[in-house]
mmCIF file of C-alpha atoms in Angstrom:
data_model
loop_
_atom_site.group_PDB
_atom_site.id
_atom_site.type_symbol
_atom_site.label_atom_id
_atom_site.label_comp_id
_atom_site.label_asym_id
_atom_site.label_seq_id
_atom_site.Cartn_x
_atom_site.Cartn_y
_atom_site.Cartn_z
ATOM 1 C CA MET A 1 -59.437 -86.702 13.404
ATOM 2 C CA PRO A 2 -57.603 -89.617 11.888
ATOM 3 C CA ILE A 3 -54.936 -88.761 9.346
ATOM 4 C CA SER A 4 -56.861 -90.540 6.600
ATOM 5 C CA ASP A 5 -59.753 -88.131 6.995
ATOM 6 C CA ARG A 6 -57.671 -84.982 6.445
ATOM 7 C CA ASP A 7 -58.122 -82.996 3.200
ATOM 8 C CA TYR A 8 -54.535 -82.964 1.972
ATOM 9 C CA VAL A 9 -54.368 -86.755 2.375
ATOM 10 C CA ARG A 10 -57.394 -87.105 0.145
ATOM 11 C CA GLY A 11 -55.817 -84.698 -2.335
ATOM 12 C CA LYS A 12 -57.796 -81.617 -1.359
ATOM 13 C CA HIS A 13 -56.001 -78.640 0.300
ATOM 14 C CA PRO A 14 -58.325 -75.995 1.751
ATOM 15 C CA PRO A 15 -57.165 -72.342 2.032
ATOM 16 C CA THR A 16 -56.349 -72.807 5.666
ATOM 17 C CA CYS A 17 -54.198 -75.876 5.045
ATOM 18 C CA THR A 18 -51.050 -75.920 7.209
ATOM 19 C CA CYS A 19 -49.135 -78.642 5.458
ATOM 20 C CA LYS A 20 -45.508 -78.054 4.483
ATOM 21 C CA GLU A 21 -46.257 -77.618 0.768
ATOM 22 C CA CYS A 22 -49.052 -75.074 1.319
ATOM 23 C CA THR A 23 -46.993 -73.172 3.886
ATOM 24 C CA GLU A 24 -44.037 -72.865 1.488
ATOM 25 C CA LYS A 25 -46.369 -71.721 -1.286
ATOM 26 C CA ARG A 26 -47.890 -69.015 0.907
ATOM 27 C CA LEU A 27 -44.423 -67.907 2.088
ATOM 28 C CA GLY A 28 -43.119 -67.682 -1.505
ATOM 29 C CA LYS A 29 -46.090 -65.579 -2.533
ATOM 30 C CA PHE A 30 -45.554 -63.243 0.439
ATOM 31 C CA LEU A 31 -41.862 -62.750 -0.427
ATOM 32 C CA GLY A 32 -42.650 -61.704 -3.962
ATOM 33 C CA GLN A 33 -42.828 -64.911 -5.947
ATOM 34 C CA ASN A 34 -44.975 -64.358 -9.023
ATOM 35 C CA ARG A 35 -47.035 -67.374 -9.654
ATOM 36 C CA GLY A 36 -49.756 -67.868 -12.263
ATOM 37 C CA LYS A 37 -49.096 -64.600 -14.207
ATOM 38 C CA GLY A 38 -47.822 -65.828 -17.586
ATOM 39 C CA LYS A 39 -44.576 -67.174 -16.117
ATOM 40 C CA LYS A 40 -44.002 -70.836 -16.088
ATOM 41 C CA ASP A 41 -43.218 -72.426 -12.776
ATOM 42 C CA SER A 42 -39.809 -73.845 -12.368
ATOM 43 C CA PRO A 43 -39.597 -77.534 -12.527
ATOM 44 C CA LYS A 44 -40.522 -79.056 -9.266
ATOM 45 C CA THR A 45 -38.213 -81.322 -7.489
ATOM 46 C CA LYS A 46 -39.478 -84.239 -5.724
ATOM 47 C CA PRO A 47 -39.450 -83.939 -1.989
ATOM 48 C CA ALA A 48 -37.186 -86.131 -0.061
ATOM 49 C CA SER A 49 -40.166 -87.663 1.698
ATOM 50 C CA GLY A 50 -43.891 -87.471 1.136
ATOM 51 C CA GLY A 51 -45.751 -86.669 -2.024
ATOM 52 C CA SER A 52 -45.372 -82.808 -2.160
ATOM 53 C CA SER A 53 -42.623 -80.736 -3.953
ATOM 54 C CA ILE A 54 -40.767 -77.482 -2.727
ATOM 55 C CA PRO A 55 -40.467 -74.602 -5.264
ATOM 56 C CA PRO A 56 -36.922 -73.049 -5.580
ATOM 57 C CA ILE A 57 -36.248 -69.491 -4.249
ATOM 58 C CA SER A 58 -35.382 -67.010 -7.088
ATOM 59 C CA LEU A 59 -32.662 -64.204 -6.990
ATOM 60 C CA GLN A 60 -35.371 -61.553 -6.704
ATOM 61 C CA THR A 61 -36.826 -63.448 -3.773
ATOM 62 C CA MET A 62 -33.403 -63.602 -2.118
ATOM 63 C CA ARG A 63 -32.833 -59.873 -2.586
ATOM 64 C CA GLY A 64 -36.223 -59.014 -1.212
ATOM 65 C CA SER A 65 -35.622 -61.325 1.690
ATOM 66 C CA LEU A 66 -32.251 -59.660 2.484
ATOM 67 C CA PHE A 67 -33.750 -56.159 2.237
ATOM 68 C CA HIS A 68 -36.596 -57.042 4.575
ATOM 69 C CA ARG A 69 -34.178 -58.741 6.914
ATOM 70 C CA PHE A 70 -31.939 -55.628 6.947
ATOM 71 C CA SER A 71 -35.002 -53.417 7.431
ATOM 72 C CA ARG A 72 -36.088 -55.466 10.445
ATOM 73 C CA ILE A 73 -32.595 -55.294 11.902
ATOM 74 C CA TRP A 74 -32.366 -51.487 11.256
ATOM 75 C CA ARG A 75 -35.737 -50.912 12.932
ATOM 76 C CA LYS A 76 -34.615 -52.780 15.989
ATOM 77 C CA ILE A 77 -31.636 -50.383 16.423
ATOM 78 C CA PRO A 78 -32.513 -47.356 18.638
ATOM 79 C CA LEU A 79 -32.982 -44.013 16.886
ATOM 80 C CA SER A 80 -30.178 -42.504 18.943
ATOM 81 C CA VAL A 81 -27.763 -44.951 17.351
ATOM 82 C CA HIS A 82 -29.261 -44.115 13.950
ATOM 83 C CA LYS A 83 -28.591 -40.416 14.539
ATOM 84 C CA LEU A 84 -25.077 -41.068 15.776
ATOM 85 C CA PHE A 85 -24.305 -43.136 12.683
ATOM 86 C CA LEU A 86 -25.766 -40.514 10.341
ATOM 87 C CA SER A 87 -23.880 -37.739 12.143
ATOM 88 C CA LEU A 88 -20.598 -39.612 11.754
ATOM 89 C CA LEU A 89 -21.468 -40.285 8.124
ATOM 90 C CA ILE A 90 -22.034 -36.530 7.544
ATOM 91 C CA ILE A 91 -18.697 -35.634 9.155
ATOM 92 C CA ALA A 92 -16.830 -38.281 7.183
ATOM 93 C CA GLY A 93 -18.574 -37.231 3.981
ATOM 94 C CA LEU A 94 -17.673 -33.593 4.556
ATOM 95 C CA VAL A 95 -14.015 -34.484 5.081
ATOM 96 C CA ASP A 96 -14.003 -36.599 1.920
ATOM 97 C CA ILE A 97 -15.718 -33.799 -0.069
ATOM 98 C CA ILE A 98 -13.117 -31.294 1.081
ATOM 99 C CA GLN A 99 -10.229 -33.634 0.261
ATOM 100 C CA ARG A 100 -11.634 -34.571 -3.138
ATOM 101 C CA GLY A 101 -12.421 -30.953 -3.948
ATOM 102 C CA TYR A 102 -8.864 -29.935 -3.050
ATOM 103 C CA THR A 103 -7.321 -32.627 -5.247
ATOM 104 C CA LEU A 104 -9.774 -31.772 -8.036
ATOM 105 C CA PHE A 105 -9.236 -28.027 -8.057
ATOM 106 C CA THR A 106 -5.453 -28.377 -7.738
ATOM 107 C CA HIS A 107 -5.447 -30.682 -10.817
ATOM 108 C CA GLN A 108 -3.965 -33.647 -8.952
ATOM 109 C CA THR A 109 -6.416 -36.221 -10.292
ATOM 110 C CA ASP A 110 -8.562 -37.201 -13.266
ATOM 111 C CA PRO A 111 -10.948 -34.250 -13.741
ATOM 112 C CA ILE A 112 -13.914 -36.001 -15.409
ATOM 113 C CA LYS A 113 -14.147 -39.039 -13.141
ATOM 114 C CA ASN A 114 -13.567 -37.138 -9.910
ATOM 115 C CA THR A 115 -15.923 -34.327 -10.905
ATOM 116 C CA ILE A 116 -18.744 -36.867 -11.267
ATOM 117 C CA ILE A 117 -17.858 -38.501 -7.934
ATOM 118 C CA PHE A 118 -17.559 -35.073 -6.321
ATOM 119 C CA LEU A 119 -21.048 -34.042 -7.454
ATOM 120 C CA ILE A 120 -22.560 -37.365 -6.376
ATOM 121 C CA GLU A 121 -20.945 -37.068 -2.943
ATOM 122 C CA ILE A 122 -22.321 -33.554 -2.533
ATOM 123 C CA GLY A 123 -25.822 -34.749 -3.461
ATOM 124 C CA LEU A 124 -25.674 -37.713 -1.052
ATOM 125 C CA TRP A 125 -24.287 -35.498 1.687
ATOM 126 C CA PHE A 126 -27.168 -33.017 1.394
ATOM 127 C CA TRP A 127 -29.623 -35.916 1.271
ATOM 128 C CA ILE A 128 -28.280 -37.370 4.541
ATOM 129 C CA VAL A 129 -28.305 -33.889 6.120
ATOM 130 C CA ALA A 130 -31.969 -33.541 5.088
ATOM 131 C CA ILE A 131 -32.749 -36.910 6.699
ATOM 132 C CA LEU A 132 -30.950 -35.940 9.895
ATOM 133 C CA ARG A 133 -32.817 -32.640 10.068
ATOM 134 C CA GLY A 134 -36.186 -34.342 9.589
ATOM 135 C CA ARG A 135 -38.781 -34.754 12.328
ATOM 136 C CA ARG A 136 -37.726 -38.327 12.965
ATOM 137 C CA TYR A 137 -34.208 -37.400 14.160
ATOM 138 C CA ARG A 138 -34.228 -33.654 14.914
ATOM 139 C CA TYR A 139 -34.959 -33.880 18.626
ATOM 140 C CA ARG A 140 -33.176 -37.163 19.262
ATOM 141 C CA GLN A 141 -29.986 -37.456 21.203
ATOM 142 C CA PRO A 142 -27.100 -37.082 20.668
ATOM 143 C CA LYS A 143 -27.096 -33.589 19.173
ATOM 144 C CA PHE A 144 -25.067 -33.144 16.014
ATOM 145 C CA LYS A 145 -23.002 -30.370 17.613
ATOM 146 C CA VAL A 146 -22.120 -32.669 20.497
ATOM 147 C CA VAL A 147 -21.023 -35.375 18.062
ATOM 148 C CA LEU A 148 -18.974 -32.912 16.031
ATOM 149 C CA ILE A 149 -17.263 -31.423 19.094
ATOM 150 C CA THR A 150 -16.584 -34.888 20.470
ATOM 151 C CA ILE A 151 -15.032 -36.064 17.190
ATOM 152 C CA ILE A 152 -12.879 -32.941 17.011
ATOM 153 C CA ALA A 153 -11.750 -33.355 20.617
ATOM 154 C CA ILE A 154 -10.898 -37.031 20.140
ATOM 155 C CA THR A 155 -9.049 -36.219 16.926
ATOM 156 C CA LEU A 156 -7.007 -33.511 18.635
ATOM 157 C CA VAL A 157 -6.135 -35.748 21.567
ATOM 158 C CA CYS A 158 -5.023 -38.530 19.239
ATOM 159 C CA THR A 159 -3.103 -36.065 17.086
ATOM 160 C CA PHE A 160 -1.077 -34.559 19.926
ATOM 161 C CA ALA A 161 -0.672 -37.953 21.600
ATOM 162 C CA GLY A 162 1.445 -39.086 18.652
ATOM 163 C CA ILE A 163 -1.002 -41.548 17.179
ATOM 164 C CA GLU A 164 -0.319 -42.131 13.484
ATOM 165 C CA PRO A 165 -1.228 -41.016 10.918
ATOM 166 C CA LEU A 166 -2.851 -38.075 12.718
ATOM 167 C CA SER A 167 0.453 -37.009 14.242
ATOM 168 C CA SER A 168 2.099 -36.938 10.804
ATOM 169 C CA TYR A 169 -0.801 -34.909 9.440
ATOM 170 C CA LYS A 170 -0.392 -32.487 12.319
ATOM 171 C CA ASP A 171 3.353 -32.150 11.726
ATOM 172 C CA ASN A 172 2.845 -31.645 7.998
ATOM 173 C CA LEU A 173 0.171 -29.025 8.677
ATOM 174 C CA PHE A 174 2.353 -27.150 11.161
ATOM 175 C CA ASN A 175 5.309 -27.292 8.786
ATOM 176 C CA SER A 176 3.169 -25.993 5.932
ATOM 177 C CA VAL A 177 1.831 -23.155 8.074
ATOM 178 C CA SER A 178 5.332 -22.337 9.313
ATOM 179 C CA ASP A 179 6.724 -22.338 5.781
ATOM 180 C CA TYR A 180 3.842 -20.156 4.614
ATOM 181 C CA LEU A 181 4.390 -17.665 7.443
ATOM 182 C CA GLU A 182 8.132 -17.579 6.805
ATOM 183 C CA GLU A 183 7.505 -17.058 3.106
ATOM 184 C CA ARG A 184 5.050 -14.244 3.831
ATOM 185 C CA GLN A 185 7.532 -12.696 6.257
ATOM 186 C CA ALA A 186 10.304 -12.905 3.664
ATOM 187 C CA ILE A 187 8.033 -11.331 1.046
ATOM 188 C CA ARG A 188 7.057 -8.581 3.482
ATOM 189 C CA GLU A 189 10.694 -7.896 4.403
ATOM 190 C CA ALA A 190 11.685 -7.869 0.730
ATOM 191 C CA ALA A 191 8.847 -5.448 0.011
ATOM 192 C CA GLU A 192 9.939 -3.213 2.884
ATOM 193 C CA ILE A 193 13.532 -3.276 1.671
ATOM 194 C CA ALA A 194 12.408 -2.482 -1.865
ATOM 195 C CA ALA A 195 10.186 0.337 -0.574
ATOM 196 C CA GLU A 196 13.045 1.731 1.509
ATOM 197 C CA GLU A 197 15.400 1.558 -1.449
ATOM 198 C CA ALA A 198 12.805 3.268 -3.617
ATOM 199 C CA ARG A 199 12.323 5.945 -0.966
ATOM 200 C CA LEU A 200 16.061 6.543 -0.661
ATOM 201 C CA LYS A 201 16.392 6.620 -4.413
ATOM 202 C CA ALA A 202 13.523 9.093 -4.636
ATOM 203 C CA GLU A 203 15.136 11.233 -1.942
ATOM 204 C CA VAL A 204 18.461 11.183 -3.769
ATOM 205 C CA LEU A 205 16.764 12.091 -7.031
ATOM 206 C CA ALA A 206 14.720 14.813 -5.330
ATOM 207 C CA LYS A 207 17.829 16.173 -3.638
ATOM 208 C CA ALA A 208 19.755 16.114 -6.899
ATOM 209 C CA GLU A 209 16.854 17.811 -8.653
ATOM 210 C CA ALA A 210 16.649 20.449 -5.910
ATOM 211 C CA GLU A 211 20.399 21.026 -6.110
ATOM 212 C CA ARG A 212 20.196 21.300 -9.875
ATOM 213 C CA LYS A 213 17.352 23.791 -9.640
ATOM 214 C CA ALA A 214 19.206 25.716 -6.926
ATOM 215 C CA GLU A 215 22.310 25.852 -9.113
ATOM 216 C CA GLU A 216 20.235 26.973 -12.070
ATOM 217 C CA GLU A 217 18.564 29.631 -9.931
ATOM 218 C CA ALA A 218 21.915 30.771 -8.537
ATOM 219 C CA GLU A 219 23.340 30.975 -12.032
ATOM 220 C CA ARG A 220 20.265 32.890 -13.189
ATOM 221 C CA ILE A 221 20.647 35.327 -10.296
ATOM 222 C CA VAL A 222 24.346 35.797 -11.060
ATOM 223 C CA GLN A 223 23.567 36.526 -14.690
ATOM 224 C CA GLU A 224 20.774 38.904 -13.669
ATOM 225 C CA ALA A 225 23.211 40.701 -11.331
ATOM 226 C CA LEU A 226 25.849 41.024 -14.044
ATOM 227 C CA LYS A 227 23.303 42.493 -16.461
ATOM 228 C CA ALA A 228 22.014 44.859 -13.774
ATOM 229 C CA GLU A 229 25.590 45.990 -12.994
ATOM 230 C CA ARG A 230 26.330 46.938 -16.589
ATOM 231 C CA LEU A 231 22.958 48.599 -16.999
ATOM 232 C CA ALA A 232 23.395 50.645 -13.791
ATOM 233 C CA PHE A 233 26.883 51.706 -14.925
ATOM 234 C CA ASP A 234 25.511 52.814 -18.290
ATOM 235 C CA MET A 235 22.592 54.659 -16.682
ATOM 236 C CA ILE A 236 24.964 56.594 -14.402
ATOM 237 C CA ASN A 237 27.153 57.573 -17.348
ATOM 238 C CA LYS A 238 24.059 58.668 -19.267
ATOM 239 C CA ILE A 239 23.016 60.868 -16.337
ATOM 240 C CA ARG A 240 26.496 62.416 -16.233
ATOM 241 C CA MET A 241 26.372 63.140 -19.943
ATOM 242 C CA LEU A 242 22.897 64.684 -19.639
ATOM 243 C CA ASN A 243 24.404 67.023 -17.042
ATOM 244 C CA GLY A 244 27.316 67.933 -19.316
ATOM 245 C CA ILE A 245 29.852 65.697 -17.546
ATOM 246 C CA LEU A 246 32.094 63.159 -19.231
ATOM 247 C CA PRO A 247 31.207 59.486 -18.645
ATOM 248 C CA THR A 248 33.481 57.279 -16.541
ATOM 249 C CA LYS A 249 35.412 54.261 -17.744
ATOM 250 C CA TRP A 250 35.141 50.665 -16.454
ATOM 251 C CA ASP A 251 38.122 49.265 -14.520
ATOM 252 C CA ASP A 252 38.416 45.517 -13.777
ATOM 253 C CA GLU A 253 40.637 45.952 -10.715
ATOM 254 C CA LEU A 254 38.239 48.491 -9.263
ATOM 255 C CA TYR A 255 35.380 46.106 -10.077
ATOM 256 C CA ARG A 256 37.112 43.331 -8.091
ATOM 257 C CA LEU A 257 37.413 45.625 -5.047
ATOM 258 C CA SER A 258 33.845 46.862 -5.434
ATOM 259 C CA LYS A 259 32.480 43.324 -5.731
ATOM 260 C CA ALA A 260 34.337 42.279 -2.578
ATOM 261 C CA HIS A 261 32.901 45.240 -0.644
ATOM 262 C CA THR A 262 29.353 44.500 -1.861
ATOM 263 C CA GLN A 263 29.759 40.832 -0.926
ATOM 264 C CA ALA A 264 30.922 41.853 2.554
ATOM 265 C CA MET A 265 27.819 44.026 3.020
ATOM 266 C CA SER A 266 25.621 41.107 1.867
ATOM 267 C CA ASP A 267 27.339 38.687 4.268
ATOM 268 C CA LYS A 268 26.968 41.121 7.157
ATOM 269 C CA GLY A 269 23.425 42.130 6.176
ATOM 270 C CA GLU A 270 23.980 45.893 6.506
ATOM 271 C CA LEU A 271 25.382 48.892 4.675
ATOM 272 C CA PHE A 272 28.815 50.321 5.475
ATOM 273 C CA HIS A 273 31.539 52.278 3.677
ATOM 274 C CA THR A 274 35.225 51.727 3.201
ATOM 275 C CA PRO A 275 37.536 53.709 5.525
ATOM 276 C CA MET A 276 38.252 57.319 4.675
ATOM 277 C CA ASP A 277 41.882 56.551 3.849
ATOM 278 C CA ALA A 278 41.017 53.693 1.446
ATOM 279 C CA PRO A 279 42.047 54.148 -2.236
ATOM 280 C CA TYR A 280 38.424 53.821 -3.297
ATOM 281 C CA GLY A 281 35.019 54.916 -2.134
ATOM 282 C CA GLU A 282 31.423 54.038 -3.043
ATOM 283 C CA ASN A 283 27.773 54.777 -3.001
ATOM 284 C CA ALA A 284 26.113 51.874 -1.176
ATOM 285 C CA TRP A 285 22.553 50.545 -1.537
ATOM 286 C CA GLY A 286 20.559 47.559 -0.334
ATOM 287 C CA GLY A 287 19.400 45.647 2.705
ATOM 288 C CA ILE A 288 17.585 42.544 3.906
ATOM 289 C CA GLY A 289 14.380 41.713 2.085
ATOM 290 C CA TYR A 290 14.229 40.346 -1.423
ATOM 291 C CA SER A 291 12.244 42.057 -4.163
ATOM 292 C CA ASN A 292 11.736 40.034 -7.283
ATOM 293 C CA TYR A 293 12.980 42.617 -9.790
ATOM 294 C CA ASP A 294 14.262 41.746 -13.194
ATOM 295 C CA TYR A 295 17.679 43.189 -13.987
ATOM 296 C CA GLU A 296 16.296 46.289 -15.722
ATOM 297 C CA GLU A 297 13.988 47.161 -12.836
ATOM 298 C CA LEU A 298 16.746 46.469 -10.303
ATOM 299 C CA ALA A 299 19.249 48.778 -12.028
ATOM 300 C CA GLU A 300 16.613 51.505 -12.327
ATOM 301 C CA VAL A 301 15.635 51.223 -8.640
ATOM 302 C CA ILE A 302 19.277 51.425 -7.496
ATOM 303 C CA VAL A 303 20.204 54.437 -9.660
ATOM 304 C CA ASN A 304 16.978 56.303 -8.808
ATOM 305 C CA SER A 305 17.620 55.704 -5.119
ATOM 306 C CA TRP A 306 21.095 57.268 -5.399
ATOM 307 C CA MET A 307 19.854 60.182 -7.484
ATOM 308 C CA SER A 308 17.147 60.936 -4.890
ATOM 309 C CA SER A 309 19.790 61.265 -2.160
ATOM 310 C CA PRO A 310 21.748 64.582 -2.291
ATOM 311 C CA LEU A 311 25.012 63.069 -1.050
ATOM 312 C CA HIS A 312 24.928 60.117 -3.462
ATOM 313 C CA LYS A 313 23.878 62.361 -6.347
ATOM 314 C CA ALA A 314 26.803 64.687 -5.608
ATOM 315 C CA TRP A 315 29.251 61.857 -6.026
ATOM 316 C CA ILE A 316 27.630 60.622 -9.268
ATOM 317 C CA LEU A 317 27.830 64.123 -10.748
ATOM 318 C CA HIS A 318 31.313 64.829 -9.387
ATOM 319 C CA GLU A 319 33.101 65.950 -12.522
ATOM 320 C CA PRO A 320 36.738 64.944 -11.698
ATOM 321 C CA LEU A 321 35.857 61.219 -11.530
ATOM 322 C CA GLN A 322 37.146 59.340 -14.578
ATOM 323 C CA THR A 323 36.772 55.675 -13.506
ATOM 324 C CA SER A 324 33.860 53.878 -11.838
ATOM 325 C CA VAL A 325 32.144 50.480 -11.660
ATOM 326 C CA ALA A 326 28.876 49.081 -10.367
ATOM 327 C CA SER A 327 28.633 45.788 -8.470
ATOM 328 C CA ILE A 328 25.513 43.954 -7.267
ATOM 329 C CA ILE A 329 25.029 40.904 -5.033
ATOM 330 C CA ILE A 330 21.628 39.163 -4.991
ATOM 331 C CA THR A 331 20.711 36.424 -2.486
ATOM 332 C CA PRO A 332 17.378 34.707 -1.792
ATOM 333 C CA ASN A 333 16.689 37.192 1.033
ATOM 334 C CA SER A 334 18.781 40.317 0.284
ATOM 335 C CA GLN A 335 20.058 42.685 -2.387
ATOM 336 C CA PHE A 336 23.134 44.917 -2.104
ATOM 337 C CA ALA A 337 24.896 47.222 -4.602
ATOM 338 C CA SER A 338 27.909 49.573 -4.812
ATOM 339 C CA TRP A 339 28.938 52.250 -7.265
ATOM 340 C CA THR A 340 32.683 52.507 -6.690
ATOM 341 C CA PHE A 341 35.301 55.044 -7.809
ATOM 342 C CA TRP A 342 38.966 55.798 -7.166
ATOM 343 C CA THR A 343 39.249 58.371 -4.390
ATOM 344 C CA GLY A 344 42.520 59.602 -5.905
ATOM 345 C CA GLU A 345 40.488 60.985 -8.816
ATOM 346 C CA ALA A 346 37.972 62.734 -6.537
ATOM 347 C CA GLY A 347 40.266 65.472 -5.210
ATOM 348 C CA GLU A 348 38.640 67.047 -2.129
ATOM 349 C CA GLY A 349 35.286 65.611 -3.188
ATOM 350 C CA PRO A 350 31.972 67.349 -3.933
ATOM 351 C CA GLU A 351 31.343 70.595 -2.056
ATOM 352 C CA LEU A 352 28.204 69.240 -0.408
ATOM 353 C CA VAL A 353 29.959 66.136 0.821
ATOM 354 C CA LYS A 354 32.929 68.211 2.056
ATOM 355 C CA LYS A 355 30.612 70.550 3.972
ATOM 356 C CA ILE A 356 28.687 67.717 5.636
ATOM 357 C CA ALA A 357 31.902 65.841 6.449
ATOM 358 C CA ASP A 358 33.318 68.909 8.194
ATOM 359 C CA GLU A 359 30.102 69.147 10.193
ATOM 360 C CA TRP A 360 30.420 65.468 11.161
ATOM 361 C CA ARG A 361 33.991 65.932 12.354
ATOM 362 C CA ARG A 362 33.108 69.021 14.385
ATOM 363 C CA GLU A 363 30.133 67.442 16.111
ATOM 364 C CA THR A 364 31.427 63.927 16.755
ATOM 365 C CA GLY A 365 35.188 64.073 16.404
ATOM 366 C CA GLU A 366 34.682 60.971 14.267
ATOM 367 C CA SER A 367 33.531 59.097 17.378
ATOM 368 C CA ILE A 368 30.248 58.168 15.681
ATOM 369 C CA PRO A 369 30.395 56.214 12.431
ATOM 370 C CA TRP A 370 29.802 58.315 9.318
ATOM 371 C CA ILE A 371 26.783 56.353 8.051
ATOM 372 C CA GLU A 372 25.179 56.218 11.473
ATOM 373 C CA TRP A 373 25.584 59.979 11.899
ATOM 374 C CA LEU A 374 24.136 60.631 8.426
ATOM 375 C CA TYR A 375 21.041 58.647 9.393
ATOM 376 C CA MET A 376 20.860 60.510 12.697
ATOM 377 C CA LYS A 377 20.973 63.840 10.948
ATOM 378 C CA GLY A 378 18.466 62.820 8.281
ATOM 379 C CA TYR A 379 20.835 63.014 5.323
ATOM 380 C CA LEU A 380 20.015 59.403 4.502
ATOM 381 C CA ASP A 381 16.592 57.793 4.523
#
């Protein structure tokens, strides 16, 4: 067909016209150009040649064109590369979220601005994770775990190979951990030292308290013994007076000797008498085994024990005696007592004692101790 017979030459352009002007019009409409809807067309410029004009491309048209161009390019990239990129983006986003959260919660940055950015980053991160977990990418290679492990391995290799700044980060991390461990160790050692000092102090205080209580108890026992001594002495004198015999008088020197003899019996843990030729003699009482008497009960038990024994009773009621004392020693596990008198005041002694002593000399020739023989013969219980 000759050119003069074509429609666009005669001024008519059918819908299927392929001239340059019609092609550009159809392309502009496809890319989003809004024509004939209340908006005035931009002034047309005259074409460089021919009779048709080319409409200008608007900013909206350019943006749409770039988006579609990027979309076409993105679709051409394999899905495996998409997943790798998204996986790396998730890892990088997680690192940035952790860093920003640390600086935010340690008050090292502007709180309002970084809080907004922090929340936006978290939202975008979850959105990308949702995309990656969708059906489009879930079963594609590479797996996210493989990407994560690979990134960690590469990072570690670069870190220990001395590549900066990873090497500096590694050194700073190790130094921080070392300082933290040393600080914790120092705190633990200080706590142990403080606990040991507290324990030693508690032991010293407990020991001092125990010693104080022991001293108080010892002093109480001494006072109880002194009261019991005086009470026993008075009870013996009362018994003498009830039997028509004069009471005896207290003598400090005799008390010193009596106390020493009672202490010796307590130390040895058994009863014994002074030698026959000693200037003093005694009734002895006591033994191992502590009974928690108060001083009144103790004095009563001692005097009753002597009065129930014929030999001891004979000495208590021996009329020639003018001086006597009572001495008592109390320990945590024993009690011993003596009623002591001057033998020079006793003359030949009570008749009963003299008779039994003669029997002892005849039978043993004084080869067996007096007390032991008395127990053998049943004179003492």
